[in-house]
CSV table of C-alpha atoms and ligand atoms in Angstrom, one decimal:
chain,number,residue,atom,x,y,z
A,1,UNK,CA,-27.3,-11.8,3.3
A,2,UNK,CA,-26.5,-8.9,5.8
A,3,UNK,CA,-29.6,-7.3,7.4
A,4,UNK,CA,-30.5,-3.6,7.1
A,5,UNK,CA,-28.2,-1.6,9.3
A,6,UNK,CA,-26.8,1.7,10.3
A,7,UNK,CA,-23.5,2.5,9.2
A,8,UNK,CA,-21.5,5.9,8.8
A,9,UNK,CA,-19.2,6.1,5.6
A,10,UNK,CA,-15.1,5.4,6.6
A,11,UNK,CA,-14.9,7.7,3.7
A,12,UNK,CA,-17.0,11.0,4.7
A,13,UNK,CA,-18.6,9.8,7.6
A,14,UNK,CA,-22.2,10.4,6.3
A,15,UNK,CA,-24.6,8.5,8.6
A,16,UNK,CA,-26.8,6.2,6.8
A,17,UNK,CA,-28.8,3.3,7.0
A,18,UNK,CA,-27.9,0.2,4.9
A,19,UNK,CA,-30.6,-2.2,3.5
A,20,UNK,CA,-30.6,-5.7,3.1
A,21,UNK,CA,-27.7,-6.7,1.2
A,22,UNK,CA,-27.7,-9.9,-1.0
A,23,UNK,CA,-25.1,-12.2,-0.9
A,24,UNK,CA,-22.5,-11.2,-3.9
A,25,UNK,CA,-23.8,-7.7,-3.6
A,26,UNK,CA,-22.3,-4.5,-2.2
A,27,UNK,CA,-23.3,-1.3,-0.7
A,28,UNK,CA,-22.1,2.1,-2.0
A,29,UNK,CA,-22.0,5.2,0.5
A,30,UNK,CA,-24.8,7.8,-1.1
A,31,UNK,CA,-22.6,10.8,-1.0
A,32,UNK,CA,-19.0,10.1,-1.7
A,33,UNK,CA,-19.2,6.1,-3.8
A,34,UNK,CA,-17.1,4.1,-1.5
A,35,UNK,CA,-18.1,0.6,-0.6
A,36,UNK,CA,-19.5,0.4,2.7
A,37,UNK,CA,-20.5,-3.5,2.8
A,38,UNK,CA,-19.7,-6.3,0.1
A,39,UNK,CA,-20.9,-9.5,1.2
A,40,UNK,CA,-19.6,-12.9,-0.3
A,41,UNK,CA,-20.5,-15.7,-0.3
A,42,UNK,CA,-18.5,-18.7,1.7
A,43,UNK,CA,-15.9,-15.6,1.9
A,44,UNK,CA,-13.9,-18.0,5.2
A,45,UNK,CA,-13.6,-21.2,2.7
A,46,UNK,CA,-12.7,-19.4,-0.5
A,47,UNK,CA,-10.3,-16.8,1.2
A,48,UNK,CA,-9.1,-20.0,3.4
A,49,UNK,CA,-8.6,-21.5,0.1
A,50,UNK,CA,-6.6,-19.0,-1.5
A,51,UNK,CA,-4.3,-18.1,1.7
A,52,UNK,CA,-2.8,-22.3,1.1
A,53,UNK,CA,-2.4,-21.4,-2.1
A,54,UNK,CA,-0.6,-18.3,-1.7
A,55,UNK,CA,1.6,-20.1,0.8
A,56,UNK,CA,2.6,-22.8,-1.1
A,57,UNK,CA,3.8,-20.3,-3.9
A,58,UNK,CA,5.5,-18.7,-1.2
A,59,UNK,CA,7.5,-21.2,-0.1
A,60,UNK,CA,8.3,-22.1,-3.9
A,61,UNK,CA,9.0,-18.4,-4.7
A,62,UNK,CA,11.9,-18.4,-1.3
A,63,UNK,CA,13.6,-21.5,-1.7
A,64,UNK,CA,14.0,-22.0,-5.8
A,65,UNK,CA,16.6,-18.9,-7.8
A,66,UNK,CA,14.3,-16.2,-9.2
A,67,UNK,CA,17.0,-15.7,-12.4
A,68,UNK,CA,19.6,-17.7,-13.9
A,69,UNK,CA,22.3,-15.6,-15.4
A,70,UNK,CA,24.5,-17.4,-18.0
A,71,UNK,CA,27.9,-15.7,-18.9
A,72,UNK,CA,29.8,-18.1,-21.4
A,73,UNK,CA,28.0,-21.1,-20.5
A,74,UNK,CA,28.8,-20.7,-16.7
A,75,UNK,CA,25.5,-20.3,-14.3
A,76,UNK,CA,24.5,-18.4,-11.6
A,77,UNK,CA,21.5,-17.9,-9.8
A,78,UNK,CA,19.8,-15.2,-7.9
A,79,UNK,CA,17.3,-16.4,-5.3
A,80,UNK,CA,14.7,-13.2,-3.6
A,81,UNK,CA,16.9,-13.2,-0.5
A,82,UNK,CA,19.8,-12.5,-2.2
A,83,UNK,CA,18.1,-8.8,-3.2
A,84,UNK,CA,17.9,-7.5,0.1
A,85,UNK,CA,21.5,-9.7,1.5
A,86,UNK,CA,23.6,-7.7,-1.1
A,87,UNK,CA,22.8,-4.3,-0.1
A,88,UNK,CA,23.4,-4.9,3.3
A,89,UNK,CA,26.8,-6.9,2.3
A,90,UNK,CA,27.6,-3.3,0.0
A,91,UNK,CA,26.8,-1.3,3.6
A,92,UNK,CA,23.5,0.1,2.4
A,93,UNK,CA,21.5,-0.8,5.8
A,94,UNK,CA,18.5,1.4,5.4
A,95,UNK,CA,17.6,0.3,1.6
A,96,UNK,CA,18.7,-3.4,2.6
A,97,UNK,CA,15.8,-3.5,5.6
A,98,UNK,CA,13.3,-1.5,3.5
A,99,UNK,CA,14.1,-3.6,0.7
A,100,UNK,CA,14.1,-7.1,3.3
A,101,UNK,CA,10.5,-5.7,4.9
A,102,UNK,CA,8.5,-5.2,1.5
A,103,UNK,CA,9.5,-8.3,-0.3
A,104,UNK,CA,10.3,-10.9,2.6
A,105,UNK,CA,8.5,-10.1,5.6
A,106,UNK,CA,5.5,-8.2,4.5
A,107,UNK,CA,5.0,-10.8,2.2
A,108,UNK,CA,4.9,-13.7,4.3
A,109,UNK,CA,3.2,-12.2,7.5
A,110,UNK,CA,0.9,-11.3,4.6
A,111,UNK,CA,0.0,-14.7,4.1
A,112,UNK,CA,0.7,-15.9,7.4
A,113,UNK,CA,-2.0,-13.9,9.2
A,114,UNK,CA,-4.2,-14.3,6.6
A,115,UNK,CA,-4.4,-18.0,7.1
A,116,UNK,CA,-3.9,-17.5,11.2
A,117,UNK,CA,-7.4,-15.5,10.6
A,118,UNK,CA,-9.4,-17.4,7.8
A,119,UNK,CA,-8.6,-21.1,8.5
A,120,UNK,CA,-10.0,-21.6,12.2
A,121,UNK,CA,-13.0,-19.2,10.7
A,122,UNK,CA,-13.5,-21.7,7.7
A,123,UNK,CA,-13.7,-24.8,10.0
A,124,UNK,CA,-16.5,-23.1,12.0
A,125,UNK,CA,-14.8,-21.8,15.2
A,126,UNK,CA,-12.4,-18.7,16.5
A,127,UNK,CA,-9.3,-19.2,16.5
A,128,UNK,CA,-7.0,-17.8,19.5
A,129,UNK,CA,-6.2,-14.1,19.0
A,130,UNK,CA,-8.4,-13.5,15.4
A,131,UNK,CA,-8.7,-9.7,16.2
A,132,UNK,CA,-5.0,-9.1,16.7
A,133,UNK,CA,-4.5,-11.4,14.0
A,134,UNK,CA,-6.8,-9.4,11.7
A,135,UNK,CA,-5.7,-5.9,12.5
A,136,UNK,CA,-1.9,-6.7,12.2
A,137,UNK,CA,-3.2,-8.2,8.8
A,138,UNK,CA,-4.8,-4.8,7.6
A,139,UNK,CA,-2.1,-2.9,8.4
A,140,UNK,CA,0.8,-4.9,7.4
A,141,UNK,CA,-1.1,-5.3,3.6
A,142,UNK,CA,0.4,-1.7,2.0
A,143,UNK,CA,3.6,-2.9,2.7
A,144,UNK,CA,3.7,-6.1,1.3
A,145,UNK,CA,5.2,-5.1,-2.5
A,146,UNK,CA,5.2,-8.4,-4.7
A,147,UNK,CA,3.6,-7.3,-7.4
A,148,UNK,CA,5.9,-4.1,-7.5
A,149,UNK,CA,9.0,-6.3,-6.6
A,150,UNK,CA,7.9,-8.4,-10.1
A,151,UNK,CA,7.7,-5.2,-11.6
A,152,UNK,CA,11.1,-4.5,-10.8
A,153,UNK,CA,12.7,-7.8,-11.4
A,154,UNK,CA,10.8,-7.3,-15.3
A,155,UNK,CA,12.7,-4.2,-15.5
A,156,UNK,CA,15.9,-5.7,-14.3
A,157,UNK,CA,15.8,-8.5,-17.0
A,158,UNK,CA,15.6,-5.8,-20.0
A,159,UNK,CA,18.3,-3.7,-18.6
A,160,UNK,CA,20.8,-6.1,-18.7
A,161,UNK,CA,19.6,-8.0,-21.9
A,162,UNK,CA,22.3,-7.0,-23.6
A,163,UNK,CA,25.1,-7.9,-20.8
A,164,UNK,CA,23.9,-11.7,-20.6
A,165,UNK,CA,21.4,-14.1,-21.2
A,166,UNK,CA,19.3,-14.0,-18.4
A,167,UNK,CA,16.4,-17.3,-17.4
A,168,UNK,CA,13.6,-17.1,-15.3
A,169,UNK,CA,13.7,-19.5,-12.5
A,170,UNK,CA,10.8,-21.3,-11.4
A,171,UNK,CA,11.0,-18.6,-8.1
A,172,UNK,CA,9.8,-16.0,-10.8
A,173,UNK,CA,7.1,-18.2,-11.5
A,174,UNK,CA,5.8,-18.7,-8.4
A,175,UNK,CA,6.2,-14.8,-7.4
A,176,UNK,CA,3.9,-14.1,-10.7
A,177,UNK,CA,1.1,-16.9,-10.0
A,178,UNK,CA,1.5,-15.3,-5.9
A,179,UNK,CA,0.5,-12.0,-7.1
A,180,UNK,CA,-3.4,-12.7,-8.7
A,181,UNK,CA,-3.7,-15.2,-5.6
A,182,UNK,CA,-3.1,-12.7,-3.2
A,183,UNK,CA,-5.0,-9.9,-4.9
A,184,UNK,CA,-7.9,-12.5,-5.2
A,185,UNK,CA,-7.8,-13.2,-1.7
A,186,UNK,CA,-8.7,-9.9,-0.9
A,187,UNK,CA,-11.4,-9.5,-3.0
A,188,UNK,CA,-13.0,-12.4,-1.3
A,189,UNK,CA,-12.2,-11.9,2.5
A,190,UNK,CA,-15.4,-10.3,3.5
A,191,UNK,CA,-14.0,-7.9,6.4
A,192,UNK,CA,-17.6,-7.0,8.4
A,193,UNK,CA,-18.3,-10.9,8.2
A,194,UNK,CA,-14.9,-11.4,10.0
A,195,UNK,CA,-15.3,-9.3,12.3
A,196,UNK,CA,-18.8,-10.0,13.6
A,197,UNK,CA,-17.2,-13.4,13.9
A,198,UNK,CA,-14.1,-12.9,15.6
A,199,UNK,CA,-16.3,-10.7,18.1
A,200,UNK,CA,-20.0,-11.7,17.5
A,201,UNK,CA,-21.2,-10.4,21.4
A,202,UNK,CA,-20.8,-6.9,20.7
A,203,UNK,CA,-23.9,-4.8,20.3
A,204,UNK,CA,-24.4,-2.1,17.3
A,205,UNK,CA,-25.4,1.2,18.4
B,1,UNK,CA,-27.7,14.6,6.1
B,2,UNK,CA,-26.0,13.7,9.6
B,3,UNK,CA,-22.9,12.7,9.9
B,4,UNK,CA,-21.9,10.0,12.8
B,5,UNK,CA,-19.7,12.8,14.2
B,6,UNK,CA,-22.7,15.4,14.9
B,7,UNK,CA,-24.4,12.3,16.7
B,8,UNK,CA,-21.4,11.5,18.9
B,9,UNK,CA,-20.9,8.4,16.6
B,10,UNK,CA,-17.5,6.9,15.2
B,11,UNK,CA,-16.4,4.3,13.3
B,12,UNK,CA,-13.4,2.1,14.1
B,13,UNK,CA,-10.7,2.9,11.6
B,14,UNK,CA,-9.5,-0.8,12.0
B,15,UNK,CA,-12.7,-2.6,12.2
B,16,UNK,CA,-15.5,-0.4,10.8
B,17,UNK,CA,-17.3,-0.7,14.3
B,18,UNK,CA,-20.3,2.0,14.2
B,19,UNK,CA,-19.9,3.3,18.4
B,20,UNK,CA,-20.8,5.6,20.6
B,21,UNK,CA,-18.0,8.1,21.7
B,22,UNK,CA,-17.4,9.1,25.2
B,23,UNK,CA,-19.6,12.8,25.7
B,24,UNK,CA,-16.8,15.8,26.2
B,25,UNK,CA,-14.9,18.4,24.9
B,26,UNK,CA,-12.4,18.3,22.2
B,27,UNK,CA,-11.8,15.1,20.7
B,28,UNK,CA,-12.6,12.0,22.7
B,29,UNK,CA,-11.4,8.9,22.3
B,30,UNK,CA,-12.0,5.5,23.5
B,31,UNK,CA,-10.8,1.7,23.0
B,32,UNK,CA,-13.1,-0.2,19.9
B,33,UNK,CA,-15.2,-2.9,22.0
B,34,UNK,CA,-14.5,-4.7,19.1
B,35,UNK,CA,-11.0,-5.3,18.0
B,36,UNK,CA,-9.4,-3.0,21.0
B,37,UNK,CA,-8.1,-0.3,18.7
B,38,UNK,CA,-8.3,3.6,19.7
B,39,UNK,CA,-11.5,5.1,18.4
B,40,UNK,CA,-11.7,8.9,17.5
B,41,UNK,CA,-13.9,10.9,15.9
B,42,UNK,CA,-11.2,12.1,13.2
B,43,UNK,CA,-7.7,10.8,13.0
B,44,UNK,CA,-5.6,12.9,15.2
B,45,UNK,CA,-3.9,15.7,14.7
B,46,UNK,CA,-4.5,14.8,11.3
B,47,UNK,CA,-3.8,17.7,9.1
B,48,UNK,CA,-0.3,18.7,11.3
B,49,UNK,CA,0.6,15.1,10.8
B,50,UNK,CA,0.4,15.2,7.5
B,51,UNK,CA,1.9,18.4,6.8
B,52,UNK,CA,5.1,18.0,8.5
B,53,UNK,CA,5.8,14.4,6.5
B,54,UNK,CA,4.2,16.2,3.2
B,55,UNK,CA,7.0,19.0,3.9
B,56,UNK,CA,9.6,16.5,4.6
B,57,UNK,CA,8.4,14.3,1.2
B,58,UNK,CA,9.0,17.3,-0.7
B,59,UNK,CA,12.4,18.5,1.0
B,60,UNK,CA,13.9,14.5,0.0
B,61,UNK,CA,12.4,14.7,-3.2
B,62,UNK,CA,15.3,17.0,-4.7
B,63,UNK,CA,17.9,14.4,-4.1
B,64,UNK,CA,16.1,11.8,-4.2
B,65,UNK,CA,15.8,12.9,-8.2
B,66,UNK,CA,18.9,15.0,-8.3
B,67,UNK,CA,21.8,12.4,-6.3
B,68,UNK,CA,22.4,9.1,-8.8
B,69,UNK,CA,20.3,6.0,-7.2
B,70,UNK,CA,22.6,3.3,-8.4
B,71,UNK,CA,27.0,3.5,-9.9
B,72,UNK,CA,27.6,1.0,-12.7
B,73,UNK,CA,31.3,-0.1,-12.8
B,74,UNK,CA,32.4,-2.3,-16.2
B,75,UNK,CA,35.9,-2.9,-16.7
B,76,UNK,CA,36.8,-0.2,-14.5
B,77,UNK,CA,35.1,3.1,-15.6
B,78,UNK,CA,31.8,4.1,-13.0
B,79,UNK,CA,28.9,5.4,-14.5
B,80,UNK,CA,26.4,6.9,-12.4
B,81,UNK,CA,22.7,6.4,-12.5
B,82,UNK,CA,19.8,8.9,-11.8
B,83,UNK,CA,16.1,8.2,-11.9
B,84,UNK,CA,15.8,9.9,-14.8
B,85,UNK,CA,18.7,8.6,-16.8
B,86,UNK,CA,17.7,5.0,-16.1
B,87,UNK,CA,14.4,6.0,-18.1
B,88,UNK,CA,16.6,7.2,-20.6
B,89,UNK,CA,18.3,4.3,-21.0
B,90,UNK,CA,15.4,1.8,-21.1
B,91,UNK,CA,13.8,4.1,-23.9
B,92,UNK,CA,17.4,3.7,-25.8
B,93,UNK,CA,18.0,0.2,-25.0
B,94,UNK,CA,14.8,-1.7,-23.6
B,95,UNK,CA,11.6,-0.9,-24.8
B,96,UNK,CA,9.5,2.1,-24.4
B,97,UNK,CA,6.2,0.8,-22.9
B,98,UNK,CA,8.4,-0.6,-19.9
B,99,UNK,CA,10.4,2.5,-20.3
B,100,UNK,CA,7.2,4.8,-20.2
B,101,UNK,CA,5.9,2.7,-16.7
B,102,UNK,CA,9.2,3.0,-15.1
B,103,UNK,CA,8.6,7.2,-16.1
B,104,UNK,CA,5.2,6.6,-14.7
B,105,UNK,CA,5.9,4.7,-11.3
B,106,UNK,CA,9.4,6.6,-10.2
B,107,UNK,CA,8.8,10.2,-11.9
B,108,UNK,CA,5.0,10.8,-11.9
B,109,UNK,CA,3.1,8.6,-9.3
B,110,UNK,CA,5.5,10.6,-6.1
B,111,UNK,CA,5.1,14.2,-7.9
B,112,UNK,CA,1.1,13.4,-8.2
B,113,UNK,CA,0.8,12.2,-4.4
B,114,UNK,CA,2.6,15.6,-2.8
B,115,UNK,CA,0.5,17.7,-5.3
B,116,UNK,CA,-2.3,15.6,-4.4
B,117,UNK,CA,-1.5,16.2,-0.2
B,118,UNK,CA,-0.5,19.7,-0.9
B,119,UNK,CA,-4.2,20.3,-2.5
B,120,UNK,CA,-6.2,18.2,-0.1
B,121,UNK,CA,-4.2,19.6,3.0
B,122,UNK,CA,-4.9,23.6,1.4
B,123,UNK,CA,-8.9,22.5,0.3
B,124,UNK,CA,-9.4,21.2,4.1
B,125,UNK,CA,-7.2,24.4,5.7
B,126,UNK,CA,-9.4,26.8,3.8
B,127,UNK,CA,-12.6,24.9,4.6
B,128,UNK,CA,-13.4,24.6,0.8
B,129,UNK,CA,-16.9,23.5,-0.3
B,130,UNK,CA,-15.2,22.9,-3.9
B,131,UNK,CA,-15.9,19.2,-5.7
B,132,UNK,CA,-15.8,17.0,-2.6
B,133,UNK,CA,-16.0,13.8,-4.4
B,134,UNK,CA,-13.5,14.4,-6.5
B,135,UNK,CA,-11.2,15.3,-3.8
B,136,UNK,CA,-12.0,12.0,-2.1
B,137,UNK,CA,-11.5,10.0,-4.9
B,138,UNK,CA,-7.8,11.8,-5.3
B,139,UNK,CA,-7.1,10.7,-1.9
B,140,UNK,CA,-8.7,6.9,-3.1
B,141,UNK,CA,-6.3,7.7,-5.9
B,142,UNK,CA,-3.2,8.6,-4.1
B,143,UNK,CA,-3.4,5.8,-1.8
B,144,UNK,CA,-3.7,3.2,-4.3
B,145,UNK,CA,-0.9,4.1,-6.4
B,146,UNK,CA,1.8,4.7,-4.2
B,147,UNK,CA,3.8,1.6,-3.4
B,148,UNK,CA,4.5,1.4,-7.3
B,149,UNK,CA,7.3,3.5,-6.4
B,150,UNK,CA,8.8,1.1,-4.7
B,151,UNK,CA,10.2,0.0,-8.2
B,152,UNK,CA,13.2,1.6,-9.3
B,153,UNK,CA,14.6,0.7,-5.4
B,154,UNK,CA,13.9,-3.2,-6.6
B,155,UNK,CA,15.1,-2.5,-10.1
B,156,UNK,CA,18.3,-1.5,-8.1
B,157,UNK,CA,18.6,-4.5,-5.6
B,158,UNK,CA,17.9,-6.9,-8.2
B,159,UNK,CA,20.8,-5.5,-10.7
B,160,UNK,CA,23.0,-5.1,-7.6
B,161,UNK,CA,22.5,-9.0,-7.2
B,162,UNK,CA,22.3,-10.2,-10.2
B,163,UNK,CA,25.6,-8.2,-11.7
B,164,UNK,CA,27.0,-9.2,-8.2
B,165,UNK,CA,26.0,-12.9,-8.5
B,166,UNK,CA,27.4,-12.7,-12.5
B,167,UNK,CA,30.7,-11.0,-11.6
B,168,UNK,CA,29.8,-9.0,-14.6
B,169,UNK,CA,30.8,-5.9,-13.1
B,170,UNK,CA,29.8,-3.4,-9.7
B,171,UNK,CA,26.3,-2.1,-9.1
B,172,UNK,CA,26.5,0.2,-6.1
B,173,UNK,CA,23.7,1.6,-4.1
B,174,UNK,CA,23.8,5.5,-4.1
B,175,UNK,CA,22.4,8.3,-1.6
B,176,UNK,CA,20.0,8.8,-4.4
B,177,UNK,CA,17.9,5.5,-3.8
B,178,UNK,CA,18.0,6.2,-0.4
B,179,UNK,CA,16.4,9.2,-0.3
B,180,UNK,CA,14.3,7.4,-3.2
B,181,UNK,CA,12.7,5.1,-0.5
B,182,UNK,CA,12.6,7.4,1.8
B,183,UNK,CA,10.2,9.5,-0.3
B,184,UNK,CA,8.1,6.3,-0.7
B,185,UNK,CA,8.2,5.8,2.6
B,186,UNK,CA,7.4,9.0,3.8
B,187,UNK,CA,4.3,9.7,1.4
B,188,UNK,CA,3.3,6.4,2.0
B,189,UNK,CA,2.3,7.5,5.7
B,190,UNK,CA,1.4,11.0,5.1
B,191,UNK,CA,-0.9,9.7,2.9
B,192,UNK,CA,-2.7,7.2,6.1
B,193,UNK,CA,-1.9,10.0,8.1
B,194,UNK,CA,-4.7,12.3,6.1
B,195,UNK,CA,-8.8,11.8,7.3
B,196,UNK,CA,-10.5,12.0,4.2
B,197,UNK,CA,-13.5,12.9,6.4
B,198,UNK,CA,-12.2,16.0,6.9
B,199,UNK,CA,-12.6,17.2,3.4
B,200,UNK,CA,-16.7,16.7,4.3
B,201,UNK,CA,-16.9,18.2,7.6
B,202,UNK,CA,-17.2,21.5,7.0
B,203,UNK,CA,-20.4,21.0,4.1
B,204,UNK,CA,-23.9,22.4,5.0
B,205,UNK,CA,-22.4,24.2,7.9
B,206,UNK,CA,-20.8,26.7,5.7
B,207,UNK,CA,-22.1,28.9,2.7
B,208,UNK,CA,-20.6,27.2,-0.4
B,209,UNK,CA,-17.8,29.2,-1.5
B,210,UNK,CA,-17.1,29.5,-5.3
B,211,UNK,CA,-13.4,29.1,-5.8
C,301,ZN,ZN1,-19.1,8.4,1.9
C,302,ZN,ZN1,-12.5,-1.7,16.1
């Protein structure tokens, strides 16, 4: 539960006051819809949870091949890494770092901060730099692209169908089961209850 | 109806902090007590901001559609690809519902976000009163969709790889996918760069304009 409050929309900063919200429930800004509050339930142990999760699949998803491309019974694989090392092997710098940022580093300081914030939060105590932590998190999220990547990788697979026969690698896997864990994890990171956490002493105006 | 602003009141963009803002002209600004970010009323220079990278969006756009992203070499003859033609080709040779995303993600999702900007940026400019809901729900709209642009660029490294990996034949990045991304990119920050609270500042100070 969140007491009654005064909050002004991020949205169209109307000033209003918020009532009691119930845990599970969310508050709606009156003029323009957006969601002002949501609070969850043990949001630090579930998001906590979820981070592990996402970094195991992680980990799977970077060191097993993402495809398996069979030419007359010869194999080759493809591993995520590869994506953004050829296009910097072919001299195409700029796509090769864009390319490097959204599906390898985005990624995992994605779920690196994310479990930097939420684990010390879910054992009961504040970890050493939370607020940093939690504002690199927020703004490093847009660029994180593995559900796009997939997207892209699907594409890739019915484009050359008819070149070779192409097997998923258990990298594929682990990039598919990454995305619903991550999107999850947002849902259930409650932001305000991080915050007044992280940095409980400071007084609402 | 108040808004924070009219009270000297701001919320931290990063935090959501409710504050008090520093008394002055202009646009003051101060650090969040919070999480230490800079606080201001409205993003600044918002609507110049996002304008100039709006205008630049628009001026890669041409090659970004027009330049092939990606040069297919098999036994020794180059074909070049284009957005457009890759959709093409999945519709000829893939199958059309990935064929009709591809359409979706590359062609329509960066044409929608400049209109999008361009409206937002002329609404705010001309201090409409017109549907202010809806426009905020565009801007919702046009930040939610955006990275799933990204996809032809990935379509491109992975066939790169792949074909590379397979010694099949050459895939080749092009100027095309450059400029590609750098559309993405770009509209991906003009679109942070935009305060949707300034599509609401100028209600109930104004008489409603019928437009
Ligand atoms: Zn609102
Ligand atoms: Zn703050």
């Amino acid at each position: 539960m969140r007491g009654s409050h005064l909050i002004a929309c991020h949205d169209c900063d109307l000033l209003q006051q918020v009532p009691t919200v119930p845990a599970g429930g969310a508050a709606r800004c009156g003029r323009c819809d957006a969601v002002l509050t949501r609070v969850i339930p043990r949001t630090f142990e579930r998001t906590a949870a979820l981070g592990l999760a996402a970094l195991i699949l992680l980990i799977v998803a970077n060191v097993f091949p993402l495809l398996t491309l069979e030419i007359q019974g010869r194999l080759t694989h493809m591993s995520i890494v590869a994506g953004a090392w050829n296009l910097w092997l072919q001299g195409a710098d700029w796509l090769a770092g864009l390319v490097f940022v959204t599906t390898l580093i985005a990624p995992a300081l994605h779920v690196g901060l994310l479990l930097w914030v939420v684990l010390p939060l879910a054992g009961g105590r504040r970890g050493p730099a939370g607020a940093r932590a939690f504002r690199w998190l927020q703004s490093i999220r847009p660029w994180s692209m593995a559900e796009v990547f997939m997207l892209g990788v699907l594409v890739s697979m019915v484009k050359l169908a008819d070149l070779a026969v192409i097997v998923p690698g258990i990298a594929l896997w682990a990039f598919a089961a990454l995305i619903p864990v991550l999107a999850a994890s947002m849902v259930t990171l409650d932001a305000e209850e991080t915050w007044r956490t992280l940095a409980p002493e400071v007084p609402e105006p | 109806m108040t808004m924070a602003i009219e009270r000297h009141l701001a919320t931290c963009h990063a935090c959501g902090l409710l504050q008090r803002l520093p008394a002055g002209p202009g646009h003051p600004r101060a650090a969040c007590p919070r999480c230490g970010a800079d606080v201001h009323a409205r993003k600044t220079n918002s609507l110049q901001r996002t304008w100039a990278l709006v205008v630049a969006s628009v001026l890669l756009f041409l090659p970004a559609n027009l330049l092939p992203i990606m040069e297919v070499t098999t036994l020794g003859t180059p074909q070049a690809d284009t957005i457009m033609s890759g959709v093409v080709h999945l519709l000829e040779h893939g199958s059309w519902p990935l064929a009709l995303v591809v359409f979706f993600a590359s062609v329509v999702v960066p044409l929608f976000k400049i209109l999008a900007l361009l409206l937002l940026l002329i609404t705010v400019q001309r201090q409409s009163a017109w549907r202010p809901v809806e426009r905020t729900r565009l801007y919702r709209l046009t930040e939610l969709l955006g990275r799933w642009s990204m996809v032809d660029i990935f379509v491109v490294t992975v066939l790169a790889a792949l074909v590379q990996a397979g010694a099949l034949a050459e895939v080749r990045a092009q100027a095309g996918a450059v400029f590609f991304g750098a559309v993405v990119v770009v509209t991906m920050i003009a679109a942070e760069s935009f305060d949707p609270r300034l599509i609401w500042d100028r209600l109930g100070k104004e008489t409603p304009r019928h437009e």
